[in-house]
Amino acid sequence: THKIPHTHTHPAGCSLDSMGHSKSHCTRYVISGYYLSFMTSFFYHHCYELPLELQYKYSNLSKGECRPGYSEAKMTSIYPKFARPAPMFLDPNFKRLSKIGSFSPPFGIKTQEKIIDIILAETKNYGLGPELDSLSCKRCIIVGNGGILSNKSLGSKIDEYDVVVRLNEAPVSGFEKDVGSKTTMRITYPEGAIQKIERYEKSSLFVISAFKPPDIKWFRQMVFKERLRGTEGFWKSVARSVPREPEHMRILNPFFIQEAAFRFIGLPHNNGLMGRGNIPTLGTVAITMALHNCDEVAVAGFGYDMSTPHAPLHYYEKLRMSAIKESWTHNIAKEKEFLRKLVMAGVIHDLTNGI
């Protein structure tokens, strides 16, 4: 019999030294002369190591200090072709982004170029703002809407991030203790946008993620403060006005929808058109955006636990987990597999441990 040495084990099956850095080998148990993997799951078959120069660089930073290029380095270890530069939002030079030119919404901008030009000429701003754009290292958190956020008192922790991204109509007021009070941007689409003007936070960027041509038409009317006309093409009621000046409104780069769907999650291509089960959820799109534009990426409020049907679905309403219907547009199982891969590889940090 062989004695098994005691090692502290990283979730990915990699042994860690006293500083918490992974050693150069994956922990193996030696039984009867055969090497057996500590874990059998796909994710645990890899040691997600950072290059030595980055390990050294990060070891010299004080605790909690932003680690430049951290998420990108981790992402490259599982997706070697991952390349970070990809603007968060469309700017007047958007036609140079060849990857979105050949796809219609939601995966690109084909057929929508003229209306996008008109919108961008009015908004005149295409970044996060001077202060955030000038940061040499950005820590970002995507706050999901899951009931798992309730009673965790993570609000102050969430507010420590440089960029706080919220989704759709998830409220802040009255829930600050659990979800924080800071909002850098709110990413949404017409059917998901807050409809009651008083529920908007005082200042944040309003970001449209356009899933279909009517979404861009709607956004143009919101930017120009026009009376909403032509609501056909939406699957539920939409916001009739958005209390934001044009300079605080943005169009999310649709490349993130395309990359999340086809490259990361592996959803059906369907000739580049929206079809059954080939649209990533907004949360995963936001994470993809952050991986391209932030040095460290965290999430909170993600993950549905279907084994607890009576648990709250969202942190802000009484709807239960059992209310989830099988989605026509999303593939929740495949998406969870992708997000879990990111967590296991240390690409993203999950504050609520729901993924």
CSV table of C-alpha atoms in Angstrom, one decimal:
chain,number,residue,atom,x,y,z
A,1,THR,CA,0.0,0.0,0.0
A,2,HIS,CA,1.2,3.5,-0.8
A,3,LYS,CA,0.7,6.3,1.6
A,4,ILE,CA,-1.1,9.3,0.2
A,5,PRO,CA,0.7,12.5,0.9
A,6,HIS,CA,-1.5,15.3,2.3
A,7,THR,CA,-1.8,18.2,-0.1
A,8,HIS,CA,-4.1,21.2,-0.1
A,9,THR,CA,-6.1,20.7,-3.3
A,10,HIS,CA,-7.4,23.4,-5.7
A,11,PRO,CA,-10.9,22.8,-7.0
A,12,ALA,CA,-9.4,22.0,-10.4
A,13,GLY,CA,-7.5,19.1,-8.8
A,14,CYS,CA,-4.2,21.0,-8.7
A,15,SER,CA,-2.1,21.0,-5.6
A,16,LEU,CA,-1.4,24.4,-4.0
A,17,ASP,CA,1.6,25.6,-2.2
A,18,SER,CA,1.3,27.5,1.1
A,19,MET,CA,0.7,30.7,-0.8
A,20,GLY,CA,-2.3,29.2,-2.6
A,21,HIS,CA,-0.5,29.1,-6.0
A,22,SER,CA,-0.8,25.9,-8.0
A,23,LYS,CA,2.2,23.6,-8.2
A,24,SER,CA,3.4,22.3,-11.5
A,25,HIS,CA,1.5,19.0,-11.3
A,26,CYS,CA,-2.0,17.8,-10.7
A,27,THR,CA,-2.6,15.8,-7.5
A,28,ARG,CA,-2.8,12.1,-8.2
A,29,TYR,CA,-3.6,9.3,-5.8
A,30,VAL,CA,-1.4,6.2,-6.2
A,31,ILE,CA,-3.3,3.0,-5.6
A,32,SER,CA,-1.9,-0.5,-6.3
A,33,GLY,CA,0.7,1.1,-8.6
A,34,TYR,CA,-1.9,2.7,-10.8
A,35,TYR,CA,-2.3,6.5,-11.1
A,36,LEU,CA,-5.9,7.5,-10.8
A,37,SER,CA,-7.2,11.0,-11.4
A,38,PHE,CA,-8.4,12.7,-8.3
A,39,MET,CA,-11.5,13.9,-10.2
A,40,THR,CA,-13.2,12.3,-13.2
A,41,SER,CA,-15.1,15.4,-14.4
A,42,PHE,CA,-13.8,17.0,-17.6
A,43,PHE,CA,-13.0,20.2,-15.8
A,44,TYR,CA,-10.7,18.5,-13.3
A,45,HIS,CA,-8.5,16.9,-15.9
A,46,HIS,CA,-6.5,20.1,-16.3
A,47,CYS,CA,-4.1,22.2,-14.3
A,48,TYR,CA,-5.0,25.8,-15.2
A,49,GLU,CA,-1.6,27.4,-14.6
A,50,LEU,CA,-0.6,31.0,-15.2
A,51,PRO,CA,2.7,31.7,-17.0
A,52,LEU,CA,5.6,31.9,-14.5
A,53,GLU,CA,6.1,35.6,-15.2
A,54,LEU,CA,2.5,36.4,-14.3
A,55,GLN,CA,2.7,34.2,-11.1
A,56,TYR,CA,5.7,36.3,-10.1
A,57,LYS,CA,4.0,39.6,-11.0
A,58,TYR,CA,0.9,38.8,-9.1
A,59,SER,CA,2.8,37.5,-6.0
A,60,ASN,CA,4.2,41.0,-5.6
A,61,LEU,CA,0.8,42.7,-5.4
A,62,SER,CA,-0.8,43.4,-2.1
A,63,LYS,CA,-3.9,41.4,-1.2
A,64,GLY,CA,-7.0,42.6,-3.0
A,65,GLU,CA,-5.0,44.7,-5.5
A,66,CYS,CA,-6.2,44.4,-9.1
A,67,ARG,CA,-4.2,41.9,-11.1
A,68,PRO,CA,-3.6,43.1,-14.7
A,69,GLY,CA,-4.6,40.6,-17.4
A,70,TYR,CA,-5.6,37.9,-14.9
A,71,SER,CA,-8.9,36.7,-16.4
A,72,GLU,CA,-7.4,36.9,-19.9
A,73,ALA,CA,-4.5,34.7,-18.9
A,74,LYS,CA,-6.8,32.2,-17.2
A,75,MET,CA,-9.2,32.3,-20.2
A,76,THR,CA,-6.3,31.6,-22.6
A,77,SER,CA,-5.4,28.5,-20.7
A,78,ILE,CA,-8.8,26.9,-21.7
A,79,TYR,CA,-9.5,28.8,-24.9
A,80,PRO,CA,-6.1,29.3,-26.5
A,81,LYS,CA,-7.5,31.4,-29.3
A,82,PHE,CA,-9.1,33.9,-27.0
A,83,ALA,CA,-8.0,37.4,-27.9
A,84,ARG,CA,-8.9,40.2,-25.5
A,85,PRO,CA,-9.4,43.3,-27.6
A,86,ALA,CA,-13.1,43.7,-28.5
A,87,PRO,CA,-14.8,47.0,-27.6
A,88,MET,CA,-17.7,46.9,-25.1
A,89,PHE,CA,-19.9,49.2,-27.1
A,90,LEU,CA,-20.3,50.2,-30.8
A,91,ASP,CA,-18.7,53.4,-31.8
A,92,PRO,CA,-18.8,55.3,-35.2
A,93,ASN,CA,-16.1,52.9,-36.6
A,94,PHE,CA,-18.2,49.8,-35.9
A,95,LYS,CA,-18.1,48.8,-39.6
A,96,ARG,CA,-14.4,47.9,-39.2
A,97,LEU,CA,-15.5,45.0,-36.9
A,98,SER,CA,-15.6,42.4,-39.6
A,99,LYS,CA,-17.0,39.6,-37.4
A,100,ILE,CA,-20.3,41.4,-36.8
A,101,GLY,CA,-20.7,42.7,-40.4
A,102,SER,CA,-21.8,39.4,-41.9
A,103,PHE,CA,-24.5,38.5,-39.3
A,104,SER,CA,-27.9,40.1,-38.6
A,105,PRO,CA,-29.1,40.6,-35.0
A,106,PRO,CA,-28.6,39.2,-32.5
A,107,PHE,CA,-25.1,38.0,-33.8
A,108,GLY,CA,-24.2,41.1,-35.8
A,109,ILE,CA,-25.3,44.4,-37.3
A,110,LYS,CA,-26.1,43.5,-40.9
A,111,THR,CA,-29.1,45.5,-42.3
A,112,GLN,CA,-28.9,47.8,-39.3
A,113,GLU,CA,-25.9,50.0,-40.2
A,114,LYS,CA,-27.9,53.1,-41.1
A,115,ILE,CA,-30.0,53.3,-38.0
A,116,ILE,CA,-26.9,52.5,-35.8
A,117,ASP,CA,-25.1,55.4,-37.5
A,118,ILE,CA,-28.0,57.7,-36.6
A,119,ILE,CA,-28.0,56.6,-33.0
A,120,LEU,CA,-24.3,56.9,-32.5
A,121,ALA,CA,-24.2,60.4,-34.0
A,122,GLU,CA,-26.6,61.4,-31.2
A,123,THR,CA,-25.1,59.6,-28.2
A,124,LYS,CA,-21.6,60.9,-29.0
A,125,ASN,CA,-20.0,58.7,-26.2
A,126,TYR,CA,-18.8,55.2,-26.7
A,127,GLY,CA,-16.9,54.1,-23.5
A,128,LEU,CA,-17.5,53.8,-19.8
A,129,GLY,CA,-16.5,57.4,-19.1
A,130,PRO,CA,-13.1,59.1,-18.6
A,131,GLU,CA,-12.5,57.9,-15.1
A,132,LEU,CA,-13.1,54.2,-15.7
A,133,ASP,CA,-11.6,54.2,-19.2
A,134,SER,CA,-8.4,55.6,-17.8
A,135,LEU,CA,-7.9,52.8,-15.2
A,136,SER,CA,-4.9,50.6,-16.0
A,137,CYS,CA,-6.6,47.7,-14.2
A,138,LYS,CA,-10.3,47.1,-13.9
A,139,ARG,CA,-12.2,44.7,-11.6
A,140,CYS,CA,-15.7,44.0,-12.9
A,141,ILE,CA,-18.7,42.2,-11.4
A,142,ILE,CA,-21.8,40.9,-13.2
A,143,VAL,CA,-24.7,40.9,-10.8
A,144,GLY,CA,-27.3,38.3,-11.8
A,145,ASN,CA,-30.9,38.3,-10.6
A,146,GLY,CA,-30.9,35.0,-8.8
A,147,GLY,CA,-32.6,34.4,-5.4
A,148,ILE,CA,-29.3,33.0,-4.2
A,149,LEU,CA,-28.3,36.7,-3.5
A,150,SER,CA,-30.9,37.0,-0.8
A,151,ASN,CA,-29.7,37.3,2.8
A,152,LYS,CA,-26.0,37.0,1.9
A,153,SER,CA,-25.2,40.7,2.8
A,154,LEU,CA,-22.8,40.9,-0.2
A,155,GLY,CA,-23.8,44.5,-1.0
A,156,SER,CA,-20.7,46.2,0.3
A,157,LYS,CA,-18.5,43.6,-1.4
A,158,ILE,CA,-20.2,44.2,-4.7
A,159,ASP,CA,-19.8,47.9,-4.4
A,160,GLU,CA,-16.0,47.5,-4.1
A,161,TYR,CA,-15.7,46.6,-7.8
A,162,ASP,CA,-14.7,49.3,-10.3
A,163,VAL,CA,-17.5,48.2,-12.7
A,164,VAL,CA,-20.8,46.9,-11.5
A,165,VAL,CA,-23.0,45.5,-14.3
A,166,ARG,CA,-26.7,44.8,-13.6
A,167,LEU,CA,-29.2,43.1,-15.9
A,168,ASN,CA,-32.7,44.0,-17.1
A,169,GLU,CA,-35.1,45.3,-14.4
A,170,ALA,CA,-33.4,43.9,-11.3
A,171,PRO,CA,-33.9,46.6,-8.6
A,172,VAL,CA,-31.3,48.1,-6.3
A,173,SER,CA,-33.5,50.3,-4.1
A,174,GLY,CA,-34.5,48.3,-1.0
A,175,PHE,CA,-32.0,45.5,-1.7
A,176,GLU,CA,-28.7,47.4,-1.1
A,177,LYS,CA,-27.6,45.1,1.8
A,178,ASP,CA,-27.6,42.1,-0.5
A,179,VAL,CA,-26.9,43.5,-4.0
A,180,GLY,CA,-25.1,46.8,-3.4
A,181,SER,CA,-26.0,50.3,-4.4
A,182,LYS,CA,-23.5,51.0,-7.2
A,183,THR,CA,-24.5,50.5,-10.9
A,184,THR,CA,-22.1,51.3,-13.6
A,185,MET,CA,-24.3,50.0,-16.4
A,186,ARG,CA,-27.6,48.2,-16.9
A,187,ILE,CA,-27.7,45.9,-19.9
A,188,THR,CA,-31.1,45.1,-21.2
A,189,TYR,CA,-33.4,44.8,-24.2
A,190,PRO,CA,-36.9,46.3,-24.8
A,191,GLU,CA,-38.9,43.6,-23.0
A,192,GLY,CA,-36.5,43.4,-20.1
A,193,ALA,CA,-36.1,47.2,-19.5
A,194,ILE,CA,-37.4,48.9,-16.3
A,195,GLN,CA,-40.9,50.3,-17.2
A,196,LYS,CA,-41.4,52.5,-14.1
A,197,ILE,CA,-39.2,55.6,-14.5
A,198,GLU,CA,-38.9,56.0,-10.7
A,199,ARG,CA,-37.3,52.6,-10.4
A,200,TYR,CA,-34.2,53.7,-12.3
A,201,GLU,CA,-31.0,54.4,-10.3
A,202,LYS,CA,-29.8,58.1,-10.4
A,203,SER,CA,-26.9,57.5,-12.8
A,204,SER,CA,-25.8,54.5,-14.8
A,205,LEU,CA,-25.2,53.7,-18.5
A,206,PHE,CA,-28.2,52.3,-20.2
A,207,VAL,CA,-27.0,49.6,-22.6
A,208,ILE,CA,-29.1,47.9,-25.2
A,209,SER,CA,-28.3,44.3,-26.2
A,210,ALA,CA,-30.2,44.0,-29.5
A,211,PHE,CA,-31.5,40.5,-30.1
A,212,LYS,CA,-33.7,41.5,-33.2
A,213,PRO,CA,-34.1,44.5,-35.5
A,214,PRO,CA,-37.2,45.9,-33.7
A,215,ASP,CA,-34.9,46.3,-30.6
A,216,ILE,CA,-32.6,48.8,-32.4
A,217,LYS,CA,-35.6,50.7,-33.8
A,218,TRP,CA,-37.0,50.9,-30.2
A,219,PHE,CA,-33.7,52.1,-28.9
A,220,ARG,CA,-33.5,54.9,-31.5
A,221,GLN,CA,-36.9,56.1,-30.3
A,222,MET,CA,-35.6,56.0,-26.6
A,223,VAL,CA,-32.5,57.9,-27.6
A,224,PHE,CA,-34.4,60.7,-29.5
A,225,LYS,CA,-37.1,60.8,-26.8
A,226,GLU,CA,-39.8,60.0,-29.5
A,227,ARG,CA,-43.2,58.7,-28.8
A,228,LEU,CA,-43.1,54.9,-29.0
A,229,ARG,CA,-44.6,53.7,-32.2
A,230,GLY,CA,-44.7,50.2,-33.7
A,231,THR,CA,-44.5,47.7,-30.9
A,232,GLU,CA,-45.0,44.7,-33.1
A,233,GLY,CA,-42.2,42.2,-33.0
A,234,PHE,CA,-41.9,42.2,-29.2
A,235,TRP,CA,-43.0,39.2,-27.1
A,236,LYS,CA,-44.3,41.3,-24.1
A,237,SER,CA,-44.8,44.9,-23.2
A,238,VAL,CA,-41.8,47.2,-23.5
A,239,ALA,CA,-40.7,50.4,-21.7
A,240,ARG,CA,-42.2,53.5,-23.3
A,241,SER,CA,-39.4,55.8,-22.2
A,242,VAL,CA,-35.9,55.7,-20.7
A,243,PRO,CA,-34.9,58.4,-18.2
A,244,ARG,CA,-31.4,58.8,-19.6
A,245,GLU,CA,-29.7,61.5,-21.8
A,246,PRO,CA,-28.3,60.2,-25.1
A,247,GLU,CA,-24.7,60.5,-23.8
A,248,HIS,CA,-25.5,57.9,-21.2
A,249,MET,CA,-26.9,55.3,-23.7
A,250,ARG,CA,-24.8,52.6,-25.4
A,251,ILE,CA,-25.2,49.7,-27.9
A,252,LEU,CA,-23.5,46.5,-26.7
A,253,ASN,CA,-21.1,45.0,-29.2
A,254,PRO,CA,-23.1,42.0,-30.6
A,255,PHE,CA,-19.8,40.1,-31.1
A,256,PHE,CA,-20.2,39.0,-27.5
A,257,ILE,CA,-23.6,37.3,-28.3
A,258,GLN,CA,-22.0,35.6,-31.3
A,259,GLU,CA,-18.8,34.5,-29.4
A,260,ALA,CA,-20.7,33.2,-26.4
A,261,ALA,CA,-23.2,31.3,-28.5
A,262,PHE,CA,-21.0,29.7,-31.2
A,263,ARG,CA,-17.5,29.6,-29.8
A,264,PHE,CA,-17.9,29.2,-26.0
A,265,ILE,CA,-21.2,27.4,-25.4
A,266,GLY,CA,-21.4,25.6,-28.7
A,267,LEU,CA,-25.0,26.4,-29.6
A,268,PRO,CA,-26.4,25.6,-33.0
A,269,HIS,CA,-25.3,28.0,-35.7
A,270,ASN,CA,-28.6,28.0,-37.7
A,271,ASN,CA,-27.0,29.9,-40.5
A,272,GLY,CA,-26.3,32.8,-38.2
A,273,LEU,CA,-30.0,33.3,-37.5
A,274,MET,CA,-31.9,33.2,-34.2
A,275,GLY,CA,-33.4,29.8,-33.7
A,276,ARG,CA,-34.3,27.2,-31.2
A,277,GLY,CA,-31.9,27.0,-28.3
A,278,ASN,CA,-29.1,29.1,-29.9
A,279,ILE,CA,-29.3,32.4,-27.9
A,280,PRO,CA,-27.1,32.8,-24.8
A,281,THR,CA,-28.7,34.4,-21.7
A,282,LEU,CA,-27.9,38.0,-21.1
A,283,GLY,CA,-25.9,37.1,-18.0
A,284,THR,CA,-23.5,35.0,-20.1
A,285,VAL,CA,-23.3,37.7,-22.8
A,286,ALA,CA,-22.3,40.2,-20.0
A,287,ILE,CA,-19.6,37.9,-18.7
A,288,THR,CA,-18.2,37.5,-22.2
A,289,MET,CA,-18.1,41.3,-22.5
A,290,ALA,CA,-16.3,41.6,-19.2
A,291,LEU,CA,-13.7,38.9,-20.1
A,292,HIS,CA,-12.7,41.1,-23.1
A,293,ASN,CA,-12.6,44.4,-21.2
A,294,CYS,CA,-11.8,43.7,-17.5
A,295,ASP,CA,-8.7,42.4,-15.8
A,296,GLU,CA,-10.6,40.5,-13.1
A,297,VAL,CA,-14.2,39.3,-13.5
A,298,ALA,CA,-16.5,38.2,-10.7
A,299,VAL,CA,-20.2,37.2,-10.7
A,300,ALA,CA,-22.9,37.0,-8.1
A,301,GLY,CA,-26.5,35.9,-8.2
A,302,PHE,CA,-26.0,33.3,-11.0
A,303,GLY,CA,-27.2,29.7,-11.1
A,304,TYR,CA,-30.6,28.0,-10.8
A,305,ASP,CA,-30.8,25.1,-8.4
A,306,MET,CA,-33.7,23.0,-9.7
A,307,SER,CA,-33.5,20.6,-6.7
A,308,THR,CA,-35.1,23.3,-4.6
A,309,PRO,CA,-38.4,24.1,-6.3
A,310,HIS,CA,-39.6,26.3,-3.5
A,311,ALA,CA,-36.5,28.6,-3.4
A,312,PRO,CA,-37.0,32.1,-4.8
A,313,LEU,CA,-36.1,32.4,-8.5
A,314,HIS,CA,-35.2,36.1,-8.2
A,315,TYR,CA,-34.0,38.1,-5.2
A,316,TYR,CA,-36.7,40.7,-5.7
A,317,GLU,CA,-39.9,38.7,-6.1
A,318,LYS,CA,-41.8,35.8,-4.7
A,319,LEU,CA,-41.7,33.7,-7.9
A,320,ARG,CA,-40.4,30.2,-7.1
A,321,MET,CA,-37.7,28.1,-8.8
A,322,SER,CA,-40.5,25.7,-10.0
A,323,ALA,CA,-41.8,28.5,-12.2
A,324,ILE,CA,-38.9,28.1,-14.7
A,325,LYS,CA,-40.2,26.7,-18.0
A,326,GLU,CA,-38.0,25.0,-20.5
A,327,SER,CA,-36.7,27.9,-22.6
A,328,TRP,CA,-37.2,28.0,-26.4
A,329,THR,CA,-34.3,30.3,-27.1
A,330,HIS,CA,-31.7,29.3,-24.4
A,331,ASN,CA,-29.9,26.1,-23.6
A,332,ILE,CA,-29.5,26.4,-19.8
A,333,ALA,CA,-27.7,23.1,-19.4
A,334,LYS,CA,-25.0,23.8,-22.0
A,335,GLU,CA,-24.6,27.3,-20.7
A,336,LYS,CA,-24.2,26.1,-17.1
A,337,GLU,CA,-21.5,23.7,-18.3
A,338,PHE,CA,-19.6,26.6,-19.9
A,339,LEU,CA,-19.9,28.9,-16.8
A,340,ARG,CA,-18.8,26.0,-14.5
A,341,LYS,CA,-15.8,25.6,-16.7
A,342,LEU,CA,-14.9,29.3,-16.2
A,343,VAL,CA,-15.3,29.0,-12.4
A,344,MET,CA,-13.3,25.8,-12.2
A,345,ALA,CA,-10.4,27.3,-14.2
A,346,GLY,CA,-10.4,30.4,-12.1
A,347,VAL,CA,-11.4,32.6,-15.0
A,348,ILE,CA,-14.2,34.1,-13.0
A,349,HIS,CA,-14.9,34.3,-9.3
A,350,ASP,CA,-18.4,33.3,-8.2
A,351,LEU,CA,-19.3,35.2,-5.0
A,352,THR,CA,-22.5,33.3,-4.4
A,353,ASN,CA,-21.3,29.8,-5.4
A,354,GLY,CA,-24.4,29.1,-7.5
A,355,ILE,CA,-22.7,28.0,-10.7
